[in-house]
Amino acid sequence: MEDWQSVAAIATVALTVIIIIFRAKNGKGGGGCGTCGDGGC
Amino acid sequence: MESSQETIALAGNPNSGKTTLFNALTGSSAKVGNYAGVTIDLKHGEFHTPHGRKLTLVDLPGCYALDDSSPDQEIARAVLKGDHEKCPKPDLVISVIDASNLERHLQLTLQIIELDIPVIVALNMVDMAEKSGLRLDPVKLSEELGVPVVPIRADKGKGLIELKQAIAHPLPPASKPHWKTGDEKDRREFGLNVAQIAARRPDRQTSSSSDKIDAIALHPVLGWFCFLGIMFALFWSIFSFSSIPMGWIESLQELLVGQVEGAMAEGDFRDLITHGIIEGVGAVVIFLPQILMLFFFIGLMESSGYMARAAFLMDGFMSKVGLSGKAFLPLLSSYACAIPGVMATRTIDSAKERLVTIFVAPWMSCSARLPVYLLLVPMLLGGSEGGVTQAAIFMAIYVVGTLTAFLVARILRGRLGPDEVEHHFMLELPPYRLPQWGYIFRHVLDRGWAFLKNAGTIILAIMILLWAASTYPKSESDDPAEQLAHTVVGRVSAAIEPIVKPLGFDGRTGTAILTSFAAREVFVGSMAQLFHVEESDEETETRTHIRERLANETWADGSKMFTPAAVISLLIFYIYALQCLPTSAVVAREAGSWKWAVGQFIFMTVFAGVASLIVYQTITFFTG
Amino acid sequence: MPSTTVQDLKIDSLQSLSQAQVGCDFQIKVIEGPGCDQLRKLGFCETLQVRKLADGRNLICNVCGTRMAVSKELAEQVKVTPLEA
């Protein structure tokens, strides 16, 4: 049953990449300092 | 126009309580503080009149007069004159006045009345003024000015209903000025007269409790003891009070790993969840209590009125590097996050001083660096957490960053040349106030939530990618070390090891540093992941703290990898490196050019590398 | 110009806020100099009462209930007379 795990892991990674690209396209990418709640962060 | 909502603007001098009133009317939680210049941009909100009419409320940055030069005050002026591109000319202005300072605050109100906009005066902090012996007469004030005057206490929510009722519909017409319009002298004299009629001061000024506190807090010698004492207490409590909640987060994390391992057979997906996600993200989330502590303390300083005192103390020092004490306020907020810090430079009058402050602001150690410091500092002390030594090292880290910032500011300031107009130091020292606990509490929760949100999005994504990069492509080998060498991370590590080795790091640490250019906290998670792989093949493996794992790590020749020299070198790198894309974006916007942001990024990163190199080589040279 | 000399004489008899004694109350008589606009905006106006609270590179004073820190150069431009006790 190791196969489904490999598939699931690769699928997760692929999904992450897609989400990152999608968000970057919408101008939401670029990371964040994470701690600043206001000020146009 | 019937359909469009009417706009009401809040205007007033800095620190007169506009944003507190804004929050009270709209129910939002915009940042407030007890010092001048907290609001630096427009804030929009909505509220309803007692008749159910919906109105747009705009909070303006504070300004003393309508002809001021600093960028934040220009915004306020543009809106009031109807020149702002994003905001229509307001249909009514609520002029917020601190009742204790009628003489000064009335001047702006008179200027707004001259603009032919309907005005309502909100006389704020009435109780404080009366406590100081002032006898106020709002009715007289209203008669003299020809506009409605409503006494309020924005922080306690008193007088809000009366204020809303005063905004009756249709809005009152603009009042006619009782002085010669456009004549500054006449206006000023009129204002002083009105103030004298409407607010009678006691004949003798008595010294308030704020005066007594200031006698110590602003004393040339004692003041510094106070300042350093407060900073030390801050760092000490960041360590000492957060070990318990950290323990909870750690056990929760272990519980999660146990659950997943119990429910799933061994395989790639389980490895991704346990080692990739839970450990990587967990390594960052564990520092949540400290982040909350830091913001709690900053909130205390902001709302008590101490910020202005710190700026006052620093002025003597700052003037030596060509900045004024006023520039210290944005720098102080940069300790929380460089972005609001960079934006807060709008309060600085001198354009050149502002540029310099923007340039050095990211060197104030922001809260994103906190997890990195918290991971590394105990390694210098043999793994022990808490205690005075640790707080001292922590303070030293912050001081090193700050001092270097000042040094660079000095050089840069010299190059930019003197200002065309001389600006002198002038700062309002607001009376000390008890913190607004509700606000601080909400603020701390907001920041904590933002930190967790970041951990759940960006850090999570990077952890997943890093896991993939350190797992694929797979090799035939069963030896975990060989397997790692075969993966993307292994190859990247091998490639950058020659570059980072002179700084005291191996390829994996170098890779972790690379990942942290997305966000500094990522470093902690990456380290947790990358230094896990080699020993994780046994079922009976006991989970050890990441710090112990790093402490036991060795080079190929068997010598310890994380020697004090290497740890200090890492710390130095994180003090100086600009690893925050959002900051660069904001710098580009505020400085008005991408060149400035790119130059700053390159300069700081190179500076960080060179500083680490020098530090590491010097220490190893002397210690052998 | 005779009128200016008369005014100059009057100003000479006043002391500047930077020379004034700490802990005493004064009345602002004249504000003049390159920083006078800046001073007026922050509430330093003729006829107003001011108490000097501390001396130093920047001095601290209380104008109409507000504590202000102003640089020595600016304080030099504020001429005051002591208030009768």
JSON list of C-alpha atoms in Angstrom, two decimals, chain A residues 10-26 28-29, chain B residues 461 464-465:
[
{"chain": "A", "resi": 10, "resn": "ILE", "atom": "CA", "xyz": [3.06, 14.10, -5.11]},
{"chain": "A", "resi": 11, "resn": "ALA", "atom": "CA", "xyz": [-0.52, 15.31, -5.54]},
{"chain": "A", "resi": 12, "resn": "THR", "atom": "CA", "xyz": [-0.19, 17.51, -2.42]},
{"chain": "A", "resi": 13, "resn": "VAL", "atom": "CA", "xyz": [3.05, 18.99, -3.69]},
{"chain": "A", "resi": 14, "resn": "ALA", "atom": "CA", "xyz": [1.55, 19.62, -7.12]},
{"chain": "A", "resi": 15, "resn": "LEU", "atom": "CA", "xyz": [-1.50, 21.26, -5.57]},
{"chain": "A", "resi": 16, "resn": "THR", "atom": "CA", "xyz": [0.74, 23.53, -3.52]},
{"chain": "A", "resi": 17, "resn": "VAL", "atom": "CA", "xyz": [2.62, 24.61, -6.61]},
{"chain": "A", "resi": 18, "resn": "ILE", "atom": "CA", "xyz": [-0.63, 25.31, -8.44]},
{"chain": "A", "resi": 19, "resn": "ILE", "atom": "CA", "xyz": [-1.99, 27.38, -5.55]},
{"chain": "A", "resi": 20, "resn": "ILE", "atom": "CA", "xyz": [1.24, 29.37, -5.33]},
{"chain": "A", "resi": 21, "resn": "ILE", "atom": "CA", "xyz": [1.20, 30.13, -9.06]},
{"chain": "A", "resi": 22, "resn": "PHE", "atom": "CA", "xyz": [-2.49, 31.01, -8.90]},
{"chain": "A", "resi": 23, "resn": "ARG", "atom": "CA", "xyz": [-2.01, 33.38, -5.97]},
{"chain": "A", "resi": 24, "resn": "ALA", "atom": "CA", "xyz": [1.05, 34.95, -7.55]},
{"chain": "A", "resi": 25, "resn": "LYS", "atom": "CA", "xyz": [-0.99, 35.63, -10.68]},
{"chain": "A", "resi": 26, "resn": "ASN", "atom": "CA", "xyz": [-3.64, 37.38, -8.61]},
{"chain": "A", "resi": 28, "resn": "LYS", "atom": "CA", "xyz": [-1.30, 37.95, -3.63]},
{"chain": "A", "resi": 29, "resn": "GLY", "atom": "CA", "xyz": [2.03, 36.18, -3.65]},
{"chain": "B", "resi": 461, "resn": "ALA", "atom": "CA", "xyz": [3.54, 25.93, 1.34]},
{"chain": "B", "resi": 464, "resn": "ILE", "atom": "CA", "xyz": [5.62, 21.15, 1.54]},
{"chain": "B", "resi": 465, "resn": "LEU", "atom": "CA", "xyz": [7.91, 22.26, -1.27]}
]
